[in-house]
Each structure stands twice: as C-alpha cells, then as structure tokens.
Amino acid sequence: MDTDKLIERLVADLKPVRPLWPPWARTALWMGVALPYVTVVVWGKLTMIDPSHAANDVRFMIEQAATLATALMAAIAAFRSAVPGFDKRILLLPIAPLGLWLASVGHGCIQDWLRLGVDGLAIRPDWDCLPMAAIIGIIPAVAIIVMLRKAAPLHPRLTLALAALAVASIANFGLQFAHVRDASIMVLVWHLGAAAVLAALGGWLGKRVLRWQPNRLELR
C-alpha cells in the first residue's frame, strides 16, 4: 500500500480533539462546583455556629483542614490516574492528609475516653445524618464522574476509588458543620467509616461506572 494513501486514509475521518485540562485545573473546577454547593446545603447550620468558638477549637479546625485537603489530594490523584502513563507516585497524595485526619479523630477518641470513661466511646445509631450526607455528596459525585468519563481511565477501579474518597471527604467536610459536637468515636465510625466504605464501593463499581472505549480507526 502506498504510504501517502495510507496516511490520507488514517487522517480522513479525524476530528479535532480538545486536550484535557491538567489534573490540577480539573480539580480546581470540581472544587469550584463542590464547595459552593456544600456551603449552600449546610448554610443554615453555619449560621448557628459561633465563629470565635469554632476558631478556638483547634482539633475541629485541624480535622476540617485535613478533610478538605484529603478531598483535594484524592481528586488530583483521581484525575491524574485517568490519564494513561501517569506516575504511580501520584497515588500517595491523599495519604498525608488522610493520616492527619485519622490521627486527629483518634486523639479525640482518647481524650473523650479519658474525660468520660467508657461513655466517651459509646457508639449510637446516627441515621439522621444519612439524608444530609446524601444531599451533600450527590452533586460532587455526579460532577467528578462526568469529568472522569471525558478522560481515559485505564484503571477504572482505582480511579473511582480515589474519586469516591474525594466525594466522601468533601461531604464529611460539610457534614461536620451540622454535627460539630459529635463525639470523636462517632466521627471515626460514621464519617471516616463511611469514607472507607465509599472508597471500597467505588473500587468495586469502577469498571461499570467508568467504561472507556478507545476509538478505532477503520481502514477502507
């Protein structure tokens, strides 16, 4: 086959392709959608919080900062993992803020136990927060999935697990404003536990949610 004709056939049906934004830019766009939405949903609770009291609650501020940083780093890792040939080290991004989040909550559990004894570690059902958590998480979840489907997630389970961690973290960030006085053990079980479950569920559903089919050129 003539090389020139082969090239002509290969490029004949090609359409202009818009390159993806870099992962940090897509993360900024996602955060630009998620954070205002979360703020609107929890606004009624925010007006009930004493700003000076919250600012003086060091552990609360650390947990919120770590939660938001986990969402940010997990989102960057998710968007980067949807690009073929990504550096595997990018997967380590969420570890530090997630570890800080877990350490802060764990320290709170110890403090509650020392102050209240066994009662400080009592776990009670908290089903009332589930509707609020679902409402907070729905738009960030839809937004990040739509954005990821525009990329090429060759590792869909990994990508969706990271995305689920990002969504769970941003939802927990908002949910904490509605449950400021929750015991640390409740945060550990219901909030961090839910984040772990969502990440695992995302990994399981990855191939079903993030189906990517490469375009195939047909030579005629």
XYZ file of C-alpha atoms in Angstrom:
220
model
C 0.000 0.000 0.000
C 1.217 3.491 -0.897
C 2.395 5.283 2.248
C 0.830 8.592 1.224
C -2.556 6.962 0.613
C -2.340 5.145 3.940
C -1.722 8.429 5.735
C -4.623 10.055 3.892
C -6.961 7.251 4.964
C -5.804 7.452 8.551
C -6.454 11.168 8.833
C -9.504 11.440 6.565
C -12.126 10.971 9.289
C -10.242 12.516 12.164
C -11.994 15.235 14.109
C -10.333 17.985 16.118
C -9.667 16.872 19.686
C -9.766 19.282 22.595
C -6.956 18.394 25.007
C -7.878 17.747 28.620
C -7.044 20.332 31.203
C -4.226 19.282 33.547
C -5.317 17.418 36.705
C -4.839 20.439 38.971
C -7.077 22.560 36.722
C -9.814 19.915 36.608
C -9.560 19.573 40.380
C -9.932 23.339 40.748
C -13.024 23.224 38.527
C -14.503 20.357 40.548
C -13.800 22.129 43.833
C -15.326 25.258 42.330
C -18.540 23.290 41.823
C -18.458 21.192 45.008
C -17.524 23.755 47.660
C -20.189 26.379 46.836
C -22.798 23.623 46.629
C -21.788 22.182 50.013
C -21.816 25.684 51.500
C -25.359 26.306 50.260
C -26.588 22.962 51.632
C -25.147 23.495 55.120
C -25.645 27.261 55.252
C -28.413 27.007 57.835
C -26.083 25.094 60.141
C -23.212 27.521 59.554
C -25.273 30.427 60.843
C -25.765 28.538 64.127
C -22.021 28.147 64.778
C -20.162 30.672 66.911
C -17.173 31.623 64.702
C -14.973 32.517 67.675
C -15.710 29.187 69.371
C -15.021 27.216 66.192
C -11.790 29.138 65.564
C -10.603 28.341 69.092
C -11.405 24.643 68.716
C -8.008 23.575 67.411
C -8.933 19.929 66.882
C -12.050 20.862 64.909
C -10.040 23.200 62.686
C -7.344 20.554 62.129
C -9.926 17.914 61.247
C -11.702 20.233 58.820
C -8.433 21.267 57.173
C -7.320 17.633 56.888
C -10.708 16.591 55.496
C -10.648 19.314 52.848
C -7.025 18.520 51.973
C -7.924 14.834 51.611
C -10.697 15.753 49.173
C -8.315 17.962 47.207
C -5.467 15.434 47.024
C -7.769 12.493 46.251
C -9.386 14.460 43.425
C -5.996 15.356 41.921
C -4.936 11.699 42.135
C -8.226 10.552 40.568
C -7.941 12.943 37.616
C -4.274 12.094 37.110
C -4.934 8.350 37.241
C -7.389 8.755 34.344
C -4.524 9.807 32.060
C -2.541 6.919 30.510
C 1.060 6.705 31.651
C 0.533 8.530 34.943
C 3.236 8.483 37.603
C 2.214 5.930 40.251
C 3.619 8.175 42.974
C 0.634 10.468 42.459
C -1.439 7.847 44.287
C 0.376 8.755 47.513
C -1.031 12.297 47.555
C -4.066 11.606 49.796
C -2.105 9.606 52.375
C -0.687 12.512 54.412
C -3.938 14.499 54.887
C -5.918 11.298 55.404
C -3.421 10.216 58.063
C -3.689 13.608 59.769
C -7.481 13.370 59.697
C -7.397 9.886 61.214
C -4.801 10.888 63.824
C -6.828 13.918 64.906
C -10.018 11.892 65.275
C -8.109 9.139 67.097
C -6.645 11.683 69.509
C -10.169 12.971 70.124
C -11.337 9.441 70.928
C -8.577 9.093 73.524
C -9.453 12.462 75.057
C -13.144 11.524 75.241
C -12.244 8.221 76.901
C -10.015 9.920 79.483
C -12.672 12.533 80.214
C -15.846 10.422 80.123
C -14.638 6.864 80.542
C -16.458 4.126 78.648
C -19.332 6.503 77.888
C -16.959 8.538 75.741
C -16.573 5.562 73.398
C -20.259 4.717 73.154
C -21.446 4.212 69.580
C -25.059 5.006 68.829
C -27.003 4.905 65.571
C -26.871 8.187 63.688
C -29.254 7.535 60.818
C -30.457 11.142 60.854
C -27.266 12.292 59.161
C -27.633 9.933 56.174
C -30.122 12.086 54.207
C -27.947 15.157 54.740
C -24.814 13.233 53.697
C -26.555 12.005 50.536
C -27.722 15.512 49.644
C -24.266 16.988 50.244
C -22.490 14.309 48.215
C -24.759 13.949 45.189
C -23.606 16.944 43.120
C -19.865 16.483 43.829
C -20.233 12.788 42.911
C -22.048 13.441 39.638
C -19.618 16.221 38.709
C -16.454 14.186 39.241
C -17.829 11.124 37.420
C -18.842 13.203 34.394
C -15.396 14.794 34.316
C -13.584 11.461 34.671
C -15.573 9.889 31.841
C -14.126 12.501 29.493
C -10.640 11.137 30.151
C -9.216 7.656 29.532
C -9.471 5.763 32.845
C -7.457 2.632 32.070
C -7.607 1.731 35.774
C -11.301 2.445 36.466
C -11.440 0.765 39.862
C -8.513 2.734 41.198
C -9.749 5.972 39.644
C -13.278 5.623 41.008
C -11.999 4.623 44.458
C -9.981 7.847 44.600
C -12.964 9.824 43.317
C -15.196 8.254 45.968
C -12.666 9.207 48.648
C -12.694 12.788 47.352
C -16.503 12.933 47.387
C -16.745 11.333 50.839
C -14.188 13.798 52.195
C -15.924 16.881 50.808
C -19.246 15.551 52.124
C -17.723 14.989 55.566
C -16.299 18.497 55.477
C -19.809 19.879 55.125
C -21.411 17.359 57.447
C -19.111 18.304 60.315
C -20.658 21.766 60.418
C -24.000 20.110 61.104
C -22.517 17.820 63.797
C -19.898 19.997 65.479
C -20.465 18.484 68.915
C -20.403 14.837 67.864
C -18.140 12.590 69.937
C -14.918 11.616 68.173
C -15.864 7.938 68.166
C -18.999 8.840 66.201
C -16.897 10.753 63.675
C -14.497 7.816 63.428
C -17.208 5.208 62.887
C -19.794 7.096 60.851
C -17.748 9.682 58.963
C -14.367 8.046 58.383
C -16.057 4.653 58.207
C -18.406 5.916 55.512
C -15.457 7.325 53.563
C -13.740 3.923 53.660
C -16.916 2.133 52.560
C -17.484 4.569 49.689
C -13.890 4.198 48.501
C -14.228 0.402 48.568
C -17.579 0.592 46.775
C -16.054 2.886 44.178
C -13.279 0.385 43.570
C -15.826 -2.399 43.127
C -18.037 -0.434 40.722
C -15.186 1.169 38.804
C -15.495 -0.861 35.611
C -19.259 -0.386 35.488
C -19.229 3.365 36.014
C -16.091 4.391 34.115
C -16.319 2.466 30.885
C -13.827 3.745 28.361
C -13.701 2.501 24.796
C -10.769 3.621 22.647
C -11.601 4.979 19.221
C -10.690 2.536 16.492
C -9.663 3.573 13.017
C -11.081 1.522 10.180
C -9.046 1.248 7.015
C -11.155 1.032 3.896
